Structure formats: structure tokens, C-alpha cells
CSV table of C-alpha atoms in Angstrom, one decimal:
chain,number,residue,atom,x,y,z
A,24,ASN,CA,4.0,4.4,18.8
A,25,ALA,CA,1.3,6.6,20.4
A,26,GLY,CA,1.3,9.4,17.8
A,27,VAL,CA,-1.3,12.0,18.7
A,28,THR,CA,-3.4,11.3,21.8
A,29,GLN,CA,-6.5,13.1,22.6
A,30,THR,CA,-8.6,13.0,25.8
A,31,PRO,CA,-11.5,12.7,26.5
A,32,LYS,CA,-13.1,10.9,23.6
A,33,PHE,CA,-16.6,11.9,24.7
A,34,GLN,CA,-17.9,14.8,26.8
A,35,VAL,CA,-21.3,16.3,27.6
A,36,LEU,CA,-21.4,19.8,29.1
A,37,LYS,CA,-24.1,22.2,30.1
A,38,THR,CA,-24.2,25.7,28.7
A,39,GLY,CA,-21.7,27.9,30.5
A,40,GLN,CA,-19.5,25.2,31.8
A,41,SER,CA,-15.8,25.2,31.0
A,42,MET,CA,-13.5,22.3,30.1
A,43,THR,CA,-10.1,21.4,28.6
A,44,LEU,CA,-9.5,19.0,25.8
A,45,GLN,CA,-6.0,17.5,26.1
A,46,CYS,CA,-3.7,16.7,23.2
A,47,ALA,CA,-0.2,15.2,23.4
A,48,GLN,CA,2.1,14.0,20.6
A,49,ASP,CA,5.3,12.0,20.9
A,50,MET,CA,6.8,12.7,17.4
A,51,ASN,CA,8.7,15.9,18.4
A,52,HIS,CA,6.6,17.9,15.9
A,53,GLU,CA,6.9,21.7,15.9
A,54,TYR,CA,3.4,22.3,14.5
A,55,MET,CA,0.2,21.4,16.4
A,56,SER,CA,-3.3,22.5,15.8
A,57,TRP,CA,-6.9,22.1,16.8
A,58,TYR,CA,-9.8,21.6,14.3
A,59,ARG,CA,-13.5,21.2,14.7
A,60,GLN,CA,-15.4,19.1,12.2
A,61,ASP,CA,-19.1,19.7,11.6
A,62,PRO,CA,-21.3,17.9,8.9
A,63,GLY,CA,-20.9,19.4,5.5
A,64,MET,CA,-18.3,21.9,6.6
A,65,GLY,CA,-15.1,20.0,6.6
A,66,LEU,CA,-12.3,20.8,9.0
A,67,ARG,CA,-12.1,24.3,10.4
A,68,LEU,CA,-9.0,25.5,12.1
A,69,ILE,CA,-9.5,26.9,15.6
A,70,HIS,CA,-5.9,27.6,16.9
A,71,TYR,CA,-2.5,26.5,16.0
A,72,SER,CA,1.1,26.6,17.3
A,73,VAL,CA,4.4,26.5,15.5
A,74,GLY,CA,6.5,25.8,18.6
A,75,ALA,CA,6.5,26.0,22.4
A,76,GLY,CA,5.4,29.4,23.6
A,77,ILE,CA,3.9,30.4,20.2
A,78,THR,CA,0.2,30.2,19.4
A,79,ASP,CA,-2.0,31.9,16.8
A,80,GLN,CA,-5.7,32.0,15.8
A,81,GLY,CA,-7.2,30.0,13.0
A,82,GLU,CA,-10.5,30.5,11.2
A,83,VAL,CA,-12.9,30.0,14.2
A,84,PRO,CA,-11.1,31.0,17.4
A,85,ASN,CA,-13.9,32.6,19.4
A,86,GLY,CA,-14.7,30.9,22.6
A,87,TYR,CA,-11.5,28.9,22.7
A,88,ASN,CA,-8.1,29.4,24.3
A,89,VAL,CA,-4.8,27.5,23.8
A,90,SER,CA,-1.4,27.4,25.3
A,91,ARG,CA,1.8,25.6,24.3
A,92,SER,CA,4.2,25.3,27.3
A,93,THR,CA,6.0,22.2,25.9
A,94,THR,CA,6.6,20.7,22.5
A,95,GLU,CA,4.4,17.7,23.4
A,96,ASP,CA,1.2,19.2,24.7
A,97,PHE,CA,-1.4,21.5,23.2
A,98,PRO,CA,-4.5,21.8,25.3
A,99,LEU,CA,-7.7,23.5,24.1
A,100,ARG,CA,-9.9,25.3,26.6
A,101,LEU,CA,-13.5,26.1,26.2
A,102,LEU,CA,-14.1,29.1,28.4
A,103,SER,CA,-18.0,29.1,28.6
A,104,ALA,CA,-19.5,26.3,26.6
A,105,ALA,CA,-22.3,27.1,24.1
A,106,PRO,CA,-24.5,24.7,22.1
A,107,SER,CA,-22.8,26.1,18.9
A,108,GLN,CA,-19.6,24.4,20.2
A,109,THR,CA,-21.2,21.0,19.9
A,110,SER,CA,-18.8,19.3,17.4
A,111,VAL,CA,-16.1,16.7,17.0
A,112,TYR,CA,-12.7,18.2,17.8
A,113,PHE,CA,-9.4,17.0,16.3
A,114,CYS,CA,-5.9,17.7,17.4
A,115,ALA,CA,-3.2,17.4,14.6
A,116,SER,CA,0.5,17.7,14.5
A,117,GLY,CA,3.1,17.8,11.8
A,118,ARG,CA,6.5,19.0,10.6
A,119,GLY,CA,5.1,21.7,8.3
A,120,GLY,CA,6.5,22.6,5.0
A,121,ARG,CA,5.3,22.2,1.4
A,122,THR,CA,4.7,18.4,1.8
A,123,GLY,CA,4.2,18.2,5.5
A,124,GLU,CA,1.8,15.5,6.6
A,125,LEU,CA,-0.6,16.1,9.4
A,126,PHE,CA,-1.1,13.4,12.0
A,127,PHE,CA,-4.5,13.4,13.7
A,128,GLY,CA,-5.8,12.2,17.0
A,129,GLU,CA,-8.9,10.0,17.1
A,130,GLY,CA,-11.1,13.0,18.0
A,131,SER,CA,-13.2,14.2,20.9
A,132,ARG,CA,-16.9,14.4,20.6
A,133,LEU,CA,-18.4,17.2,22.6
A,134,THR,CA,-22.1,17.9,23.2
A,135,VAL,CA,-23.2,21.1,24.8
A,136,LEU,CA,-26.7,21.0,26.2
B,5,THR,CA,-15.0,31.1,2.7
B,6,GLN,CA,-14.5,27.7,1.1
B,7,LEU,CA,-11.4,28.0,-1.1
B,8,LEU,CA,-11.5,24.3,-2.1
B,9,GLU,CA,-14.6,22.9,-3.6
B,10,GLN,CA,-15.0,19.2,-3.5
B,11,SER,CA,-17.5,17.3,-5.6
B,12,PRO,CA,-19.6,15.3,-5.3
B,13,GLN,CA,-20.4,15.7,-1.6
B,14,PHE,CA,-21.9,12.2,-1.4
B,15,LEU,CA,-21.5,9.2,-3.6
B,16,SER,CA,-23.0,5.7,-3.2
B,17,ILE,CA,-22.1,3.1,-5.7
B,18,GLN,CA,-21.8,-0.7,-6.2
B,19,GLU,CA,-18.7,-2.7,-5.6
B,20,GLY,CA,-16.7,-2.9,-8.8
B,21,GLU,CA,-17.7,0.4,-10.3
B,22,ASN,CA,-15.2,3.3,-11.0
B,23,LEU,CA,-15.5,6.8,-9.6
B,24,THR,CA,-13.8,10.2,-9.6
B,25,VAL,CA,-13.8,12.8,-6.9
B,26,TYR,CA,-12.8,16.4,-7.7
B,27,CYS,CA,-11.2,19.1,-5.8
B,28,ASN,CA,-11.3,22.5,-7.4
B,29,SER,CA,-10.1,26.0,-6.6
B,30,SER,CA,-9.4,29.4,-8.2
B,31,SER,CA,-6.2,29.6,-6.0
B,32,VAL,CA,-2.8,28.1,-6.8
B,33,PHE,CA,-1.4,25.7,-4.2
B,34,SER,CA,2.2,24.7,-3.7
B,35,SER,CA,1.0,21.2,-3.0
B,36,LEU,CA,-2.2,19.3,-2.4
B,37,GLN,CA,-2.9,16.4,0.0
B,38,TRP,CA,-5.7,13.7,0.0
B,39,TYR,CA,-6.8,12.2,3.3
B,40,ARG,CA,-9.3,9.4,4.1
B,41,GLN,CA,-11.3,9.4,7.3
B,42,GLU,CA,-13.2,6.4,8.7
B,43,PRO,CA,-16.0,6.8,11.2
B,44,GLY,CA,-14.7,7.5,14.8
B,45,GLU,CA,-11.2,8.2,13.6
B,46,GLY,CA,-9.0,11.1,12.5
B,47,PRO,CA,-8.1,11.7,8.8
B,48,VAL,CA,-5.1,9.7,7.5
B,49,LEU,CA,-2.9,11.0,4.7
B,50,LEU,CA,-3.1,9.0,1.4
B,51,VAL,CA,-0.9,11.0,-0.9
B,52,THR,CA,0.7,14.4,-1.5
B,53,VAL,CA,1.0,15.8,-5.0
B,54,VAL,CA,3.5,18.6,-5.6
B,55,THR,CA,4.2,19.2,-9.3
B,56,GLY,CA,1.6,20.5,-11.8
B,57,GLY,CA,0.4,17.6,-13.9
B,58,GLU,CA,1.7,15.0,-11.4
B,59,VAL,CA,0.0,11.6,-11.3
B,60,LYS,CA,0.4,9.3,-8.4
B,61,LYS,CA,-1.0,5.8,-8.0
B,62,LEU,CA,-1.8,4.0,-4.8
B,63,LYS,CA,-3.0,0.5,-5.8
B,64,ARG,CA,-6.5,1.2,-7.3
B,65,LEU,CA,-6.4,4.9,-6.5
B,66,THR,CA,-5.0,7.4,-9.0
B,67,PHE,CA,-4.4,11.0,-7.9
B,68,GLN,CA,-3.7,13.9,-10.3
B,69,PHE,CA,-2.7,17.5,-9.7
B,70,GLY,CA,-3.8,20.0,-12.3
B,71,ASP,CA,-1.3,21.6,-14.6
B,72,ALA,CA,-2.0,25.0,-13.1
B,73,ARG,CA,-1.9,23.5,-9.5
B,74,LYS,CA,-5.4,24.8,-8.8
B,75,ASP,CA,-7.3,21.5,-8.9
B,76,SER,CA,-6.9,17.8,-8.3
B,77,SER,CA,-8.8,14.5,-8.8
B,78,LEU,CA,-9.0,11.1,-7.2
B,79,HIS,CA,-10.0,8.2,-9.4
B,80,ILE,CA,-10.8,4.8,-7.9
B,81,THR,CA,-10.9,1.8,-10.1
B,82,ALA,CA,-13.1,-1.2,-9.3
B,83,ALA,CA,-14.2,0.2,-5.9
B,84,GLN,CA,-14.3,-2.1,-2.9
B,85,PRO,CA,-16.3,-1.9,0.3
B,86,GLY,CA,-13.0,-1.1,2.1
B,87,ASP,CA,-12.8,2.1,0.2
B,88,THR,CA,-15.8,3.4,2.1
B,89,GLY,CA,-15.0,6.6,4.0
B,90,LEU,CA,-14.8,10.4,3.9
B,91,TYR,CA,-12.2,11.7,1.4
B,92,LEU,CA,-10.8,15.1,2.1
B,93,CYS,CA,-8.5,17.2,0.0
B,94,ALA,CA,-6.3,19.9,1.5
B,95,GLY,CA,-4.2,22.5,-0.2
B,96,VAL,CA,-1.0,24.1,1.0
B,97,LYS,CA,-0.6,27.7,0.0
B,98,ASP,CA,2.2,30.2,0.7
B,99,SER,CA,2.4,29.4,4.5
B,100,ASN,CA,4.6,26.6,5.6
B,101,TYR,CA,1.9,25.2,8.0
B,102,GLN,CA,-1.6,26.1,7.0
B,103,LEU,CA,-3.8,23.7,5.0
B,104,ILE,CA,-7.0,24.8,3.2
B,105,TRP,CA,-9.5,22.0,3.4
B,106,GLY,CA,-12.3,20.9,1.2
B,107,ALA,CA,-15.6,19.9,2.8
B,108,GLY,CA,-15.1,16.3,1.9
B,109,THR,CA,-16.7,13.5,-0.2
B,110,LYS,CA,-18.6,10.8,1.7
B,111,LEU,CA,-18.1,7.6,-0.3
B,112,ILE,CA,-20.1,4.4,0.3
B,113,ILE,CA,-19.3,1.3,-1.6
B,114,LYS,CA,-22.1,-1.3,-1.4
B,115,PRO,CA,-21.2,-5.0,-1.7
């Protein structure tokens, strides 16, 4: 049971570079989301999707793009990396609803120099 | 804007002691979830509380949802080193999908 798989686990970028964080889930969940986690600030929602072809912005969307062409995959693209985007990124999926549990990947640690 | 306030932010205690973590808000939630996160991993759901006043127990962990569904607490009895981790509360509001997250309580249990 793979659950939610994120790649890469670690990445170092230079300011201005672009990259894509990959996320895949094998639980047929409608809902997928990307969070960033910074010390003392908890989890902040970047973008989310409630189904293939449907995406929306979360709390901190600037500098990031997403797409959802399939139920399984939800990649996060950093367009032009900035040091402020140094963080740990988590992909999560779930069925939604009042008691819907979120299943998280192991995280991707990104450093922007 | 932090709609869910968790306290304390950090707690370091000896094995065998009891502790309580609080999650407070001025907003009403339809349900509230507690997650635990260990270093290098993603959060994992511990429990969901749905009804005002609800109490759920998970071995030595007791979770309570406030009567007005605005706050919750996590009580650990006789803490063990294996309880060490970051505890996060998350509230579900009127949307079917969005969670409002607390900043987390970092708990260290010393042997």
C-alpha cells in the first residue's frame, strides 16, 4: 500500500530556478492538496484540488502552480524559486467531508539559495 | 490569521508525567482532528471528534471536544518516550474539504 508518494525528498535550488514536486496517490481520493510547513507556523495550504481538472488557491499560492490531469497525480510547480520558498512541502489526499481524514506524504525538503 | 490557537507551543517533561495540550478558537467547527507528526514524516491522524462534549480515548490519550465545538484538548496520562512528536489540531468548518490548522505543540518525553 503506497498511499501518498512524494518526490524528491530533498532538493537544493538556486534563486530563479524552476522545479516540480511530484505527488501521487493510489487511494482514489477526490481531494488532493499541497501544504508548506515552516517552524512555528504549522501547515499552510498552497493549492488544492477536489477532482481531476479542478484546482483552487489556498492560503499562500503566490509563486506556485498546480494542475490535476488525473485523479492520481497532483504536481506542484515552483516557477522562479525564491529563498522565502525554503520549506518542507507536504502533499495530502483524502475523501473530504465532515470527518474526512487527510493522508500525507513523507514530505519534500526544499532549500533555495 | 491563525484561527486555531494551540498551547503550549513546546513541552518537555519526564516519562510518567501527565500533560494536556489545548486547541482553542472563537470559531465553531463541525469536527476537529488531532494528528501526530514524527521527524521526517508527514502527520498521521490520531482521532476525529464530531459532537460537542465528545470524549474519545486512544490508550493513554484522551481527546475532548468542547460543548460549543470551539475548542478541544488532548490529555496524555503517564507519558512515554514514544509519545514524543509534534501534535497538530485541525478544525473542519463549513467547507467539505478545508482544514484550519493549529501551529502545533512540540512534545518531548525524557526517559
